[in-house]
Amino acid sequence: MDDTAGRGARAGHEVLAAVLQIRSGRLSVLLWRRARPPFEGAWVLPGGRLGGDEGLGESIRRQLAQKVDVRDLAHLEQLETRGAPDRCPGGRTLATAYLGLVPAHIEPVVPADTAWHPASDLPSMGYDHAAIVHSGRRRLRAKLSYTNIGFALAPPEFTMSELSGYYRAALGHDVAATNLRRVLLRRGQIEETGRSVPSGRSGGRPAALCRFRAPRLEVTDACAVLRPPGAARPDQRPPC
Amino acid sequence: MDDTAGRGARAGHEVLAAVLQIRSGRLSVLLWRRARPPFEGAWVLPGGRLGGDEGLGESIRRQLAQKVDVRDLAHLEQLETRGAPDRCPGGRTLATAYLGLVPAHIEPVVPADTAWHPASDLPSMGYDHAAIVHSGRRRLRAKLSYTNIGFALAPPEFTMSELSGYYRAALGHDVAATNLRRVLLRRGQIEETGRSVPSGRSGGRPAALCRFRAPRLEVTDACAVLRPPGAARPDQRPPC
DNA sequence: ACAAAAGTGTTAGCGGTACACCCATGT
DNA sequence: ACATGGGTGTACCGCTAACACTTTTGT
């Protein structure tokens, strides 16, 4: 396309994404193996040059769809922009990083030179991309606590023990399914579908199927501290 | 200064800042009045072109010091990068926005074409800069609840009623000084200096002077929800 | 009958707001 | 003495973790 490479100081702007998914009970990130220097053989985040007249989010969506066949992002948000003069050998490059989330039930068809890696055990990575993955993981962990972002990790319907497994993988610690259920129900994040899953060979009560109520990010529990006066009483609290 | 307007498609990267300060009990933002089209006469955020080999944060620091004589930022953090193709008439421009905070006791010497405006009552602003100011205010409000970011609003020493005034201005609602004291003390954000301020003409007990303990941003109350198991007991909780 | 997994009830504790009450100073 | 503003003590309440207990299934 308009790959105006080889220019001096003003190389183009890059857009990258840390695409996360819970795979086999581990929080994993989609990486791409560089075939050429710099950082030949190292793993990097998918992405590339920003096109001439596309927005930033638009661009990373396009590139993920084209290059790694990831079309089913349940959530995408901007993380940060990095532009240290020395972050790129051979001329400074600005890069805007995004966090993308793929629900656990989807299996994107990725090219041979890309692979999923556990976010807690990253391979040797090029540029400053490992730091970006950590930013994404921190962001996800934080938002699991005060937003409904779980909708972007879970399939459309799930049992509570499955969901607690996703939370455990993302947060890095155990989450009791029994309490998670109540917390998310009271916050209005999830609801029961009415259906249930037959119990396995070893018996046990069949699990109820739940779903998230909203398909977009919502803040359900804006931090518990420094509330406006009167917020305790349920009667008519100010909207914001 | 180096306002290279009227260039074609590939303009350079811009760095902007929403510089906030509590002034006369109101959260205010430093704006700059454009003298030339586009957006002639409208107010915009200070900032400008990113220099050839400077980092993003470095660049906004330099430009704030050079152009508006703001050298005493107690805190600076990246907000977001905007790059919608139509955000700039006459060619797309990417802009990375920062949030800067100036403590209340400082009076920067700003040029004639810049002025402080209440963040809750913005004038007519150019580009998408009003949205950036709102992002900055949202970020500040959120971080007041779970970090020690108050250190960047308050002077080195302050009474609790002064501090509650800063919190009220930034949060937009009353904050009881008596409870704020306990909350921030328990979190270890502030401490007493031992000194106190003589009471005014109308009498009253002299107020104790406090200070923030750390001069840098720290998360003191990572959201109260979804704690790891065992976090309640004070004995040896995991570091992160 | 028994084991296993899901879901409910209940308790305890933390953290925050609200408010009455005490403290120190000026007039 | 009294007014004024700062600081402490305390009650209350929401929220969550922990855990015992009940429910529903398979063997």
Coordinates of N, CA and C in Angstrom, one line a residue, chain A residues 2 19 21 43 54 96 118 123 179 207 227 236:
Chain A
D2 N 0.6 2.1 0.9 CA 1.4 3.4 1.0 C 2.5 3.2 2.0
V19 N -3.7 -9.1 21.5 CA -5.0 -9.8 21.4 C -4.9 -10.9 22.4
Q21 N -6.8 -14.0 24.8 CA -7.9 -15.0 24.9 C -7.6 -16.0 25.9
W43 N 9.5 -12.7 18.7 CA 8.1 -12.6 18.6 C 7.6 -11.2 18.8
E54 N -7.5 6.1 7.5 CA -8.3 5.3 8.4 C -8.0 5.7 9.8
T96 N 0.9 3.0 18.3 CA -0.3 3.0 19.2 C -0.8 1.6 19.5
P118 N 1.3 -18.1 26.4 CA 0.7 -17.7 27.7 C 1.3 -16.3 28.1
P123 N 7.7 -15.5 25.4 CA 8.9 -15.8 24.7 C 9.8 -14.5 24.6
N179 N -19.4 -17.2 45.0 CA -19.5 -15.8 45.2 C -19.5 -14.9 44.0
A207 N -25.6 -27.7 35.9 CA -25.3 -26.3 36.1 C -26.2 -25.4 35.3
R227 N -17.3 8.4 47.5 CA -18.6 8.6 46.8 C -19.1 10.0 47.2
Q236 N -32.9 8.2 44.9 CA -32.5 9.2 43.9 C -31.0 9.7 44.0

